[in-house]
Coordinates of C-alpha atoms in Angstrom, one line a residue:
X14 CA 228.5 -144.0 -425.4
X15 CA 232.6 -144.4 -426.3
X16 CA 233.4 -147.9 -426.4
X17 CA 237.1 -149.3 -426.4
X18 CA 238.5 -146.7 -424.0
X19 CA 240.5 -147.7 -421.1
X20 CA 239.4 -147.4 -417.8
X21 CA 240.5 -144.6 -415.6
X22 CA 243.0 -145.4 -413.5
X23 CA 241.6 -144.0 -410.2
X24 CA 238.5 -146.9 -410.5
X25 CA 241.0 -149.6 -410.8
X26 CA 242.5 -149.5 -407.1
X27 CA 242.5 -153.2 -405.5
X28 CA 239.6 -152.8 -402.4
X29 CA 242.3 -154.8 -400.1
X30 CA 244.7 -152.0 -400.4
X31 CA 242.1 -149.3 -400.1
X32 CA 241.0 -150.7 -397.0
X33 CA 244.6 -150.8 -395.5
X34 CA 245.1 -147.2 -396.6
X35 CA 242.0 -146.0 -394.5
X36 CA 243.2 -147.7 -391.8
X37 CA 246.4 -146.4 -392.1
X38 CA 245.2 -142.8 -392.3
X39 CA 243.5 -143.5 -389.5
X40 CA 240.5 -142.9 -391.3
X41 CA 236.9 -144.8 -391.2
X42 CA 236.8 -148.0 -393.8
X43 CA 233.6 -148.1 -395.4
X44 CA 231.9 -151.0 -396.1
X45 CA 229.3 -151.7 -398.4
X46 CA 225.6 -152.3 -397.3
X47 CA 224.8 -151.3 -393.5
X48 CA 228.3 -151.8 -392.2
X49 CA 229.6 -149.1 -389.7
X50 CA 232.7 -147.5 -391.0
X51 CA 235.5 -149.4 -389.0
X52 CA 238.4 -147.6 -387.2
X53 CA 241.8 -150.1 -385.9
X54 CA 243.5 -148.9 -383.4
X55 CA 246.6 -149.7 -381.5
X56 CA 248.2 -149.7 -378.0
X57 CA 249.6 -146.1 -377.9
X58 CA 246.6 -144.0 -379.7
X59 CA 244.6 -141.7 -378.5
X60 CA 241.0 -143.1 -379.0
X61 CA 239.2 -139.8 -377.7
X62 CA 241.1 -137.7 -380.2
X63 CA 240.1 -140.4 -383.2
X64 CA 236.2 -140.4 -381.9
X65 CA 236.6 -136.9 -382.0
X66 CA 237.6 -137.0 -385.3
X67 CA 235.1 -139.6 -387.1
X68 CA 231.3 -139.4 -387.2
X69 CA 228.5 -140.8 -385.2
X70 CA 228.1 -144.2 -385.3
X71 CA 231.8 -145.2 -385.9
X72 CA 233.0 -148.8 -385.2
X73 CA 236.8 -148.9 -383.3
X74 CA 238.1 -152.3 -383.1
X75 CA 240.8 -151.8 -380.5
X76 CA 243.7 -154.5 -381.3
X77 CA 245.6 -156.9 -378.9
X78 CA 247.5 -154.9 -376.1
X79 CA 247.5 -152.8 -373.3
X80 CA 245.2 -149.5 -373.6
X81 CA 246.6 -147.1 -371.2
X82 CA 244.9 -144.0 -369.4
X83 CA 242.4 -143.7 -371.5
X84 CA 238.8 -141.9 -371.1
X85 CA 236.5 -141.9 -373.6
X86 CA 233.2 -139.9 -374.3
X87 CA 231.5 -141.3 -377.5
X88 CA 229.4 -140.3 -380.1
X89 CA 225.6 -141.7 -380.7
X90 CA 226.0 -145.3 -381.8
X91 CA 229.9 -145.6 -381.1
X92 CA 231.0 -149.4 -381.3
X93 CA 234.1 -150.2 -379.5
X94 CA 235.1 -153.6 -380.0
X95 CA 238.4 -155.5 -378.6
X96 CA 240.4 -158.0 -380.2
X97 CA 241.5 -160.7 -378.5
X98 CA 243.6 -159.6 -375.9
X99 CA 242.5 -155.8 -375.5
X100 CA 242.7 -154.3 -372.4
X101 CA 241.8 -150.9 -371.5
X102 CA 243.8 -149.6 -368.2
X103 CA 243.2 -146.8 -365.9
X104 CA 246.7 -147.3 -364.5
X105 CA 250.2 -146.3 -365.0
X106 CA 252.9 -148.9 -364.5
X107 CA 255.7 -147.6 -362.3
X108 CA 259.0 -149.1 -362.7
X109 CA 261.7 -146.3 -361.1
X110 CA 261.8 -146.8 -357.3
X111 CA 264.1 -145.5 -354.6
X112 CA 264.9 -148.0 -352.1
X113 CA 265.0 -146.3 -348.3
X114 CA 265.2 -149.4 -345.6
X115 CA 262.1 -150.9 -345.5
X116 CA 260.6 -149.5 -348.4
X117 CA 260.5 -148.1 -351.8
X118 CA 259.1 -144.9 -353.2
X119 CA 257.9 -143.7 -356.6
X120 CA 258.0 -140.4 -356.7
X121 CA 256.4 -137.4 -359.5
X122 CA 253.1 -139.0 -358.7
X123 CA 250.3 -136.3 -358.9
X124 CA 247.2 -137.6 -359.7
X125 CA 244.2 -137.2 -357.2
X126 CA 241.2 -138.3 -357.9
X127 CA 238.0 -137.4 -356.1
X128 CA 237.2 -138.6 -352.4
X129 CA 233.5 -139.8 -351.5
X130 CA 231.8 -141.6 -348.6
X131 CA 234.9 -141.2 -346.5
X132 CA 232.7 -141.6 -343.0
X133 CA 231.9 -145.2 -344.6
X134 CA 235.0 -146.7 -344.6
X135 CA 235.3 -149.9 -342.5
X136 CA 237.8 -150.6 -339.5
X137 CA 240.9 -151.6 -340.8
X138 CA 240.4 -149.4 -344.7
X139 CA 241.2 -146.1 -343.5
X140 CA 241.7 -144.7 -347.1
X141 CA 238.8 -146.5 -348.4
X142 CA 237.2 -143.6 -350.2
X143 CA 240.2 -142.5 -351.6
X144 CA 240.1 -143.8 -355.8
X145 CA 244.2 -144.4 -356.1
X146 CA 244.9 -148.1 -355.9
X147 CA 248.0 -149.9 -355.9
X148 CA 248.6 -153.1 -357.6
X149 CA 251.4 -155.9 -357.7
X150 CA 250.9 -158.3 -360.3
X151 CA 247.3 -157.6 -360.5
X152 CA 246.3 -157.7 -357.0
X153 CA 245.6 -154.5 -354.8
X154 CA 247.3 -153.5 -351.5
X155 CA 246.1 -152.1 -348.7
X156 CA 245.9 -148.5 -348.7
X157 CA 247.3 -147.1 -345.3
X158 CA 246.9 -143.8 -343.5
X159 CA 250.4 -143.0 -342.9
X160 CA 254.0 -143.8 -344.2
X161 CA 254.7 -144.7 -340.5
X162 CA 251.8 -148.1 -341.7
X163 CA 253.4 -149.3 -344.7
X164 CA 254.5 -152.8 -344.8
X165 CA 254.2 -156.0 -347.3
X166 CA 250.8 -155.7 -348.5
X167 CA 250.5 -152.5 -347.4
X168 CA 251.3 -149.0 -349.4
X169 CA 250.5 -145.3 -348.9
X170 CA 249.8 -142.4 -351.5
X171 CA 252.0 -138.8 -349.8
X172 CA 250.0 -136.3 -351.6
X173 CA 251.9 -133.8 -350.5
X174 CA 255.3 -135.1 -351.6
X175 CA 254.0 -137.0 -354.9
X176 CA 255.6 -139.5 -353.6
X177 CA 254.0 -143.4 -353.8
X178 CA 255.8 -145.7 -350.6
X179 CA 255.1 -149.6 -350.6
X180 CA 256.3 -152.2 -348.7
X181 CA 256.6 -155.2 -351.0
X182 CA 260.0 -155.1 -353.0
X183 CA 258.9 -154.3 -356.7
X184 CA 262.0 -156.1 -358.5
X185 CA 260.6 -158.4 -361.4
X186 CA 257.1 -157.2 -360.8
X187 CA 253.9 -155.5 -362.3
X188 CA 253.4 -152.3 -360.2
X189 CA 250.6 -149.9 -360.9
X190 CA 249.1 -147.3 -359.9
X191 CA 245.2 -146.4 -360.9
X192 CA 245.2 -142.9 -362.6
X193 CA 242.1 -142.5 -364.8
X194 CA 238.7 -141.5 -363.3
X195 CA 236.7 -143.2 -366.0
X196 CA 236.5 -145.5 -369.1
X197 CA 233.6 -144.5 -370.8
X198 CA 230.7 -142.4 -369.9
X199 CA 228.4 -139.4 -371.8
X200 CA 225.0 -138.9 -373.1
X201 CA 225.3 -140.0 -376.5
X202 CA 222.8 -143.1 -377.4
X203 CA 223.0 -146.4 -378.4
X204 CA 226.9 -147.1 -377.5
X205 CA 228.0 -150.6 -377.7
X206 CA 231.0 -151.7 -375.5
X207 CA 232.1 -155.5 -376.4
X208 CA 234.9 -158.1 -375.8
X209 CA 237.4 -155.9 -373.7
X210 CA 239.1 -156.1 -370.2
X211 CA 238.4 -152.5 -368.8
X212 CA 240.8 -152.6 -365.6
X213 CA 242.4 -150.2 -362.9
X214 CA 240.4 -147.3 -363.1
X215 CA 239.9 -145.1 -360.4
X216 CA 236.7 -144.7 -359.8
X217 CA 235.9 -142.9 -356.9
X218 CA 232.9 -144.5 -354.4
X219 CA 229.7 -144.9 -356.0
X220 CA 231.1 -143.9 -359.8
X221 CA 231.7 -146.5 -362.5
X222 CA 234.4 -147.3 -364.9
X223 CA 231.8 -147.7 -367.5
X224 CA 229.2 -145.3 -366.8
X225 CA 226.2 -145.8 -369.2
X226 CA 223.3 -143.7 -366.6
X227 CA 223.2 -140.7 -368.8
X228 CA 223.1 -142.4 -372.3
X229 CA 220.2 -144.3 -373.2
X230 CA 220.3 -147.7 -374.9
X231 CA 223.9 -148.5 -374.0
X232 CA 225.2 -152.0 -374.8
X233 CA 227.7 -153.9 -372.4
X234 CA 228.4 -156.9 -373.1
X235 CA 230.9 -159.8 -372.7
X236 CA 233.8 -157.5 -371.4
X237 CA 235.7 -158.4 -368.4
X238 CA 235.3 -155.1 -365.6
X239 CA 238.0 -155.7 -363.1
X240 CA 239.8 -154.0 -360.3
X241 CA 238.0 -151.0 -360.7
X242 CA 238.7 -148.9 -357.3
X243 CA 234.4 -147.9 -357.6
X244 CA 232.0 -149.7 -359.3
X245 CA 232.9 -151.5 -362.6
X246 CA 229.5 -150.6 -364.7
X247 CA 226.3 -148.3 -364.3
X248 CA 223.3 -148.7 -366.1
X249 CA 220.5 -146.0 -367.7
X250 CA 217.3 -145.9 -368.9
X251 CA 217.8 -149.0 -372.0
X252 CA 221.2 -150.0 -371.0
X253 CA 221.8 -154.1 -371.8
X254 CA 224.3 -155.3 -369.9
X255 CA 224.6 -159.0 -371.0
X256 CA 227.2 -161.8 -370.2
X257 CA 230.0 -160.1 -368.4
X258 CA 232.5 -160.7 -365.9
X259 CA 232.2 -158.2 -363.2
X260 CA 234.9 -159.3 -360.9
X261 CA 236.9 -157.7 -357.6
X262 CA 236.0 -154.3 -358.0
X263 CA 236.6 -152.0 -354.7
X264 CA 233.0 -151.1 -354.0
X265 CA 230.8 -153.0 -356.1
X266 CA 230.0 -155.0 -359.3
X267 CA 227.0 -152.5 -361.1
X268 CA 224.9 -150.1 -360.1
X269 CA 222.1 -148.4 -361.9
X270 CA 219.1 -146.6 -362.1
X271 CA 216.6 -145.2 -364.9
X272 CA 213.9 -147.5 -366.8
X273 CA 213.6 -150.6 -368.9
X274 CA 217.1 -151.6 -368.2
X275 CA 218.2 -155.6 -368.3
X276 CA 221.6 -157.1 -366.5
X277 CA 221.6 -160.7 -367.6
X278 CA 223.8 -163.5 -367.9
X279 CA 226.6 -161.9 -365.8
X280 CA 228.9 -163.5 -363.3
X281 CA 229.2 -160.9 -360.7
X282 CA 231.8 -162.3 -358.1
X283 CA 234.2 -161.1 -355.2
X284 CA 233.2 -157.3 -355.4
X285 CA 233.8 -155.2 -352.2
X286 CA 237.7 -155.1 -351.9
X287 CA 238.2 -151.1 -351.3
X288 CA 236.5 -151.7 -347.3
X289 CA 233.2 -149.6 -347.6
X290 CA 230.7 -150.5 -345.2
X291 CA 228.5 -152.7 -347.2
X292 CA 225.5 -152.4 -344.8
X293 CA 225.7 -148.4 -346.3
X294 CA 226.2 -150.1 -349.9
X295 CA 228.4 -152.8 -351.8
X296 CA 229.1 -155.8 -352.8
X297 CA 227.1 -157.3 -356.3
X298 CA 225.4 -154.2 -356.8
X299 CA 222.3 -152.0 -356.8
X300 CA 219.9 -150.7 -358.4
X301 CA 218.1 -146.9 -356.7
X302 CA 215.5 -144.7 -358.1
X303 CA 214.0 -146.8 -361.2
X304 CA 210.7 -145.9 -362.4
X305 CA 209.9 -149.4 -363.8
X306 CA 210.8 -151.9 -366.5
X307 CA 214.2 -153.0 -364.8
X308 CA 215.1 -156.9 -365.3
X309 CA 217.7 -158.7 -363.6
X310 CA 218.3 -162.1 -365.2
X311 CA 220.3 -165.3 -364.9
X312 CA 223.2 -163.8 -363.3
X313 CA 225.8 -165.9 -360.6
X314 CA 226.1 -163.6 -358.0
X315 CA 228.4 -165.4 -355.4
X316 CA 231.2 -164.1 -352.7
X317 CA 230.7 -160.5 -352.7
X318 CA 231.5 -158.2 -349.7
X319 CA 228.0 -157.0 -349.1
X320 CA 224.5 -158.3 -350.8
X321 CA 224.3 -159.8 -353.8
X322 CA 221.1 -158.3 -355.6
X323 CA 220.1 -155.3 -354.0
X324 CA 217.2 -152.9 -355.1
X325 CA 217.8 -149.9 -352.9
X326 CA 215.2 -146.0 -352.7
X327 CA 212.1 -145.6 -354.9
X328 CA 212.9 -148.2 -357.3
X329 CA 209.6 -149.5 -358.5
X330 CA 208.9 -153.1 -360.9
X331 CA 212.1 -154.3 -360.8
X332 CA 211.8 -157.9 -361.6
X333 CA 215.0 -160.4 -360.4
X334 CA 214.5 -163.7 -361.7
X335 CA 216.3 -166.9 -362.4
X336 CA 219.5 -165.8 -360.4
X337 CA 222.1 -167.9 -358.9
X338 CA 223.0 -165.6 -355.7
X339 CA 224.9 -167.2 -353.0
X340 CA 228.3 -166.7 -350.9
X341 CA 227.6 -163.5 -349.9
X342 CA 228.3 -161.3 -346.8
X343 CA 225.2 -159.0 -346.7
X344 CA 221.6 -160.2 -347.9
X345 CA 221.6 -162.5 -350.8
X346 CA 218.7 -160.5 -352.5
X347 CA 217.9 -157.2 -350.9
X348 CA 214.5 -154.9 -352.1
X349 CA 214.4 -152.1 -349.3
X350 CA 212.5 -148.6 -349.6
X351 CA 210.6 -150.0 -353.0
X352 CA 207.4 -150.9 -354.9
X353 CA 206.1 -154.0 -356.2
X354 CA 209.1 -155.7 -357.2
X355 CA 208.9 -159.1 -358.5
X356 CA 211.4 -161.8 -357.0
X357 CA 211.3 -165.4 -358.6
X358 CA 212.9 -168.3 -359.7
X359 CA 216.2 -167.5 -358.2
X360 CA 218.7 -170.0 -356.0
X361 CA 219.8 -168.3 -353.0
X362 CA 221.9 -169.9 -350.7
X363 CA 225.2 -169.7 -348.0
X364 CA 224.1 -165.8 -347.3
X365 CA 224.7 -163.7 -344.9
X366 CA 228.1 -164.7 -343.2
X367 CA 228.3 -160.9 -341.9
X368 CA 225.0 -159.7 -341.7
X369 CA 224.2 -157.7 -339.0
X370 CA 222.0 -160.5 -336.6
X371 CA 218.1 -159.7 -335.8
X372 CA 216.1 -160.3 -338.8
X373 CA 219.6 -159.2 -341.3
X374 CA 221.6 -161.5 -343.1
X375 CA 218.8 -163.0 -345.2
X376 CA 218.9 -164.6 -348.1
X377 CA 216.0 -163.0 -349.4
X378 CA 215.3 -159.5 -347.1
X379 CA 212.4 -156.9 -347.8
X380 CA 213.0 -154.0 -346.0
X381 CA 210.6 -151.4 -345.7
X382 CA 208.9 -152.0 -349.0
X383 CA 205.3 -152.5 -350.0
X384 CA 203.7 -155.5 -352.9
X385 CA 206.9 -157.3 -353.2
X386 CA 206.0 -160.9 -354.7
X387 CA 208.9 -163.8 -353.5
X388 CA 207.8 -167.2 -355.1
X389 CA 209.2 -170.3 -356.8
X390 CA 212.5 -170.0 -355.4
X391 CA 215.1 -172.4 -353.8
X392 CA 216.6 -170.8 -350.7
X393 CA 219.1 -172.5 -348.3
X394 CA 219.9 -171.1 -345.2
X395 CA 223.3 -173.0 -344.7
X396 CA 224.2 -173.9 -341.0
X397 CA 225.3 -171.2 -338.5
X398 CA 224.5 -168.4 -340.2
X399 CA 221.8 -166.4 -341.9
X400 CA 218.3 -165.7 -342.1
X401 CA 215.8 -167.2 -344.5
X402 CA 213.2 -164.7 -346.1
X403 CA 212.1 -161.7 -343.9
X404 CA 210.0 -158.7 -343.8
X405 CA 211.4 -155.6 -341.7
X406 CA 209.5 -152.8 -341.4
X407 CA 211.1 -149.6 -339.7
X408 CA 210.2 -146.2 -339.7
X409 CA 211.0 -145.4 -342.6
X410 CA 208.2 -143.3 -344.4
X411 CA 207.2 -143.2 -347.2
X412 CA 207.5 -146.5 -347.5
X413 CA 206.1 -148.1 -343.7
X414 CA 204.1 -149.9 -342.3
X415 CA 205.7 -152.5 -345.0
X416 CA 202.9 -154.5 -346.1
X417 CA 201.4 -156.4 -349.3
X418 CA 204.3 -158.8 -349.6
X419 CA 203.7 -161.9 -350.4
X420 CA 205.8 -165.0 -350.0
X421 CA 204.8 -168.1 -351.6
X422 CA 205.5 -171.4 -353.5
X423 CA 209.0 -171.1 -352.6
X424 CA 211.5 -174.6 -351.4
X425 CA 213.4 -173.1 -348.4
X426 CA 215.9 -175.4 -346.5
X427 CA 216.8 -174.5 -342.6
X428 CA 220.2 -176.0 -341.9
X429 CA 220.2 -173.4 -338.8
X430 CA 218.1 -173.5 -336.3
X431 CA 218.1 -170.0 -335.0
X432 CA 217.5 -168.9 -338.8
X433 CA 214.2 -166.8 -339.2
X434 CA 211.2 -166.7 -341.4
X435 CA 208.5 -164.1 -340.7
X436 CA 207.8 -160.2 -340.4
X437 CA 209.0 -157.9 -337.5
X438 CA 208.9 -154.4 -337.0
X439 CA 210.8 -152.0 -334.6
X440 CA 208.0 -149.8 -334.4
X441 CA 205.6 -151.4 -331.5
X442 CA 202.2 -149.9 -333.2
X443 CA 203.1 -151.4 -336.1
X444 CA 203.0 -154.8 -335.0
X445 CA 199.2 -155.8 -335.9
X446 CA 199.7 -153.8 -339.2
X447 CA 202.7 -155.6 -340.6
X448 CA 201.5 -159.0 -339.3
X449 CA 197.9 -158.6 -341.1
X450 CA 199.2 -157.0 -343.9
X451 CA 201.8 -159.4 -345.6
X452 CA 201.2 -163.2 -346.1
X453 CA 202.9 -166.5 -346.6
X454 CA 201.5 -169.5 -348.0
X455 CA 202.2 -172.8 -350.4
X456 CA 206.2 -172.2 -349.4
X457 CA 207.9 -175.4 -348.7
X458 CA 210.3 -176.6 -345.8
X459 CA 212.8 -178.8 -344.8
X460 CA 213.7 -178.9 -341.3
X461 CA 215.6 -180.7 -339.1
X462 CA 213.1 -180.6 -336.6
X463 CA 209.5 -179.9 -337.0
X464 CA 209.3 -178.2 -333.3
X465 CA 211.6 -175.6 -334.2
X466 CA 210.4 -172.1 -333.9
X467 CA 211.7 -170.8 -337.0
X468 CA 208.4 -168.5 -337.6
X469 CA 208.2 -164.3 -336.4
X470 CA 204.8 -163.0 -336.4
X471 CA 203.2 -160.2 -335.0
X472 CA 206.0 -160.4 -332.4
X473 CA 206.2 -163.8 -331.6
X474 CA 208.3 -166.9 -332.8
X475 CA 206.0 -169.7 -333.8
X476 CA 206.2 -173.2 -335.0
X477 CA 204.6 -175.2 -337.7
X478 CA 201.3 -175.0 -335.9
X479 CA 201.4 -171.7 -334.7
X480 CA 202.2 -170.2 -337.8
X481 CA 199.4 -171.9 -339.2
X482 CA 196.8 -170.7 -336.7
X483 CA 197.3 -167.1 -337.3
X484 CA 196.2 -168.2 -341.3
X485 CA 199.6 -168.2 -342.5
X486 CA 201.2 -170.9 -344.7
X487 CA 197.8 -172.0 -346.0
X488 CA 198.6 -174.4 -348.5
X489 CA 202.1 -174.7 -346.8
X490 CA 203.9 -178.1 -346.6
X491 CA 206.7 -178.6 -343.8
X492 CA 208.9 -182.0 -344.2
X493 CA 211.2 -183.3 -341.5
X494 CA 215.0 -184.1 -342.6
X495 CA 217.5 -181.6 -344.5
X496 CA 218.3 -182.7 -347.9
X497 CA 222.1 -182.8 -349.1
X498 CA 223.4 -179.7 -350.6
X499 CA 224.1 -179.7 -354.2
X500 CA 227.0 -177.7 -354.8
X501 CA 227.0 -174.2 -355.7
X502 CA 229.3 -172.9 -358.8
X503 CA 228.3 -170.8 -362.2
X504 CA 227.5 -172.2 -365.3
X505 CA 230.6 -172.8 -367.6
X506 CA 228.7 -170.3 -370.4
X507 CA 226.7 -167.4 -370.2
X508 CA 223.5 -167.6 -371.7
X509 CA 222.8 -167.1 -375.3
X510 CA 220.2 -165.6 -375.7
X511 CA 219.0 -162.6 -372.9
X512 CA 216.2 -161.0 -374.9
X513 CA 213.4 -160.4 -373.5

C-alpha cells in the first residue's frame, strides 16, 4: 500500500456542489442509504419527458409555481412531491381578447376534449358534459349553448370557429380555459402524489384528474384537487387516499372501484358544479363494482350537489365509518345495488334538500341492497326536509327483494314531521318479503311528538306502538322533545394517523 500520495482529485468534489450539479443536469441526486434519487423541477419543464428519462422509483419535488398543461404517466414507485406553493394546472391563461359589443372573444382555441353523459345534464347546464371550463379568478362560468346566451357569468366554447366568447370584461383578471384531459394516471404501482394543488383539468364526466384505478397501491395524500371539470381523484385496488381537500369539482369529489382501498381524513365539500343530474351520479363521490376490503374513514363530507357517500353496483364489504356527512343535496350516505356493507359511527345530518320525495332524500338510504348493517350513528333529520334511514326495494334484480339489513343502536333526531323511517317497496308482492326480512331495533329517538307516524312498514305508516307490534324496535327507546343542534363544521386538522 503507497502511503504519502495525494488524493485524486476526482474524490475530493464538495457533496453540496455535486448535488447542485445533478440537479442542474437535470439528473437524479443520489442519496445515501434508502433515499429515492430526487429530481427538482421548475415551472416551465416538461415533467413527462424527465419521468421518461429517469428510472423507476424517482422522487420529483416540483418547486413553488404554476405547473401548466401537464399530463403525467409514471413509472412504478414515482414520488411527486410539491413545494410550497406548487400547483399543477390543466388550464391555459388567456390574455388576448377582441372586444365586439357585449362581449369578448379569444380566438386560436382548439382543444376538445371528450363529451360523456350528455343526456344527463340538468335544466339550466346545457353543456354540462362538455370538459372545457372557463374560469375568472378561479371561479367557473356557465357554459352556454349558443353565442346568442352569453352574458356576465356566462361564456360559450364555438368549436367551429376556435373562438372562446364571454361576457364578463377580462381587464385586470385571471382568465382560463381548462385544456388538459388528465394529471396523472397509468398502471405503474406504488405512485405517491403529495402536497400539490392539481386544478383545472378537464376531465370529462366520470374521468378523474388523478386517476389511480389502474395502478395498484397509489398514494394520495394531502393535495388540494380543485376545479376539476370531472371528478378530482379515482381510486384502485390499494389506492390510500388520505387527508385531502377535494373541493368544487364539476361532477364529483372521488370515485373508485377495485379492492382494499381506504379514503380517510378528507374534506370533500361543494362538489357538483358542471350540472349533472346527481340522482344519475355526483356530488361527494362513489364507489361501483368493489370486490371487498374498501374503507371509508373520517372524512367531512358536507354541501355537495348530490350524495355525500355513495356505494353504487356490485360493490360488496365496503365499510363507511366515523364520517362527518352533512349539507348535502342527494342522500347523505347512499349503498344501492350492494352486499353487506358496513355503515357505523358516522354523523349525518341537514340531508337531502333536493332529494327526490317518497322514501329519497335520506340521510342514510339502502337501495336495493341485501346485509347492510347501519348502527351507532347520530343522524338528524333537520326540519322541512329529508328522510331519516330507509330501505327501498325496487325491481332491481339481482339485488331484490332487499332484505337482511339491519338498523340498530343508532341516535336519530326528527326535526320534520313528515320525515320517514322504515322499508317500502314499489313492487306490491314484495311487501311481506321486505317487511320480514330487514329489522330495526335498540335505535334511539327524539321526537317532537311521540304520536307521530314517522314508521313505514309492510305498507303502512306506524307510530311508536305500532312499530313495535309488528316486533320492530325491540330494545328501542323513543323520548319526547328535540334536542338543540350542535353545529356542523370540519375539524380544523385532518387526522394523523389513517392506518388501518
Amino acid at each position: 500500500m503507497e502511503t504519502g500520495r495525494p488524493p485524486s482529485r476526482r474524490h475530493t468534489r464538495h457533496p453540496a456542489r455535486l448535488a447542485a450539479a445533478f440537479l442542474l443536469a437535470g439528473l437524479p441526486m443520489m442519496a445515501t442509504g434508502a433515499e429515492p434519487p430526487t429530481v427538482s423541477l421548475r415551472p416551465g419543464a416538461d415533467i413527462q419527458t424527465a419521468v421518461d428519462r429517469h428510472p423507476p422509483g424517482t422522487r420529483f419535488r416540483l418547486e413553488a409555481g404554476v405547473h401548466r398543461l401537464q399530463s403525467i404517466v409514471p413509472k412504478s414507485g414515482n414520488r411527486f412531491e410539491g413545494a410550497p406553493g406548487a400547483v399543477l394546472s390543466g388550464a391555459r391563461r388567456l390574455t388576448a381578447f377582441v372586444h365586439r359589443g357585449s362581449v369578448w372573444i379569444a380566438r386560436g382555441q382548439t382543444q376538445e376534449g371528450r363529451v360523456n353523459a350528455e343526456e344527463f345534464c340538468r335544466s339550466g347546464f346545457p353543456r354540462c358534459a362538455r370538459p372545457e371550463d372557463l374560469f375568472i379568478d378561479d371561479t367557473p362560468l356557465l357554459h352556454v349553448d349558443s353565442r346568442s346566451a352569453v352574458g356576465p357569468g356566462r361564456w360559450f366554447f364555438d368549436y367551429g370557429a376556435d373562438e372562446i366568447v364571454i361576457g364578463d370584461d377580462p381587464t385586470g383578471r385571471r382568465v382560463e380555459t381548462s385544456v388538459t384531459a388528465r394529471a396523472f394516471g397509468g398502471t405503474a404501482s406504488g405512485v405517491v402524489i403529495r402536497n400539490l394543488t392539481i386544478e383545472k383539468y378537464a376531465a370529462p364526466i366520470q374521468a378523474a384528474a388523478v386517476d389511480a384505478e389502474f395502478g395498484p397501491g397509489w398514494t394520495v395524500r394531502n393535495n388540494i384537487l380543485r376545479l376539476n371539470h370531472g371528478v378530482g381523484v379515482n381510486a384502485g385496488n390499494g389506492s390510500r387516499i388520505l387527508d385531502n381537500r377535494i373541493l368544487d369539482n364539476g361532477h364529483a369529489g372521488f370515485s373508485g372501484s377495485g379492492t382494499d382501498f381506504l379514503i380517510a381524513g378528507n374534506e370533500i365539500a361543494r362538489n357538483g358544479y358542471a350540472g349533472v343530474d346527481f340522482h344519475w351520479e355526483g356530488g361527494g363521490g362513489k364507489i361501483t363494482e368493489s370486490g371487498g376490503g374498501g374503507l371509508i374513514r373520517g372524512n367531512c363530507v358536507h354541501d355537495n350537489v348530490g350524495a355525500g357517500i355513495w356505494a353504487d353496483i356490485d360493490v360488496h364489504r365496503l365499510v363507511i365509518e366515523d364520517n362527518l356527512v352533512f349539507g348535502n343535496a342527494d342522500n347523505g350516505i347512499t349503498y344501492e345495488i350492494s352486499y353487506d356493507g358496513v355503515i357505523r359511527n358516522n354523523r349525518v345530518a341537514d340531508n337531502g334538500q333536493r332529494g327526490q320525495g317518497w322514501f329519497w332524500g335520506a340521510q342514510i338510504l339502502i337501495s336495493s341492497a341485501r346485509g347492510v348493517r347501519v348502527y351507532g350513528n347520530d343522524i338528524d333529520v333537520p326540519n322541512g326536509y329529508g328522510n331519516a334511514v330507509t330501505v327501498v326495494s325496487q325491481d332491481r334484480a339481482p339485488y331484490t327483494p332487499a332484505v337482511g339489513n339491519e338498523i340498530f343502536d343508532n341516535r336519530i333526531v326528527i326535526r320534520n314531521a313528515d320525515a320517514r323511517v322504515g322499508a317500502v317497496t314499489d313492487v306490491d308482492a314484495d311487501n311481506a318479503v321486505v317487511a320480514a326480512g330487514n329489522r330495526l331495533y335498540g335505535n334511539r329517538y327524539h321526537l317532537a311528538d311521540l304520536k307521530e307516524r314517522i314508521w313505514f312498514w309492510n305498507d303502512a305508516e306506524a307510530d311508536w306502538n305500532a312499530i313495535r307490534a309488528q316486533g320492530q324496535e325491540v330494545g328501542g327507546v323513543v323520548n319526547a322533545g328535540i334536542p338543540q343542534k350542535t353545529p356542523l363544521s370540519c375539524p380544523s386538522t385532518a387526522p394523523a394517523d389513517n392506518a388501518r
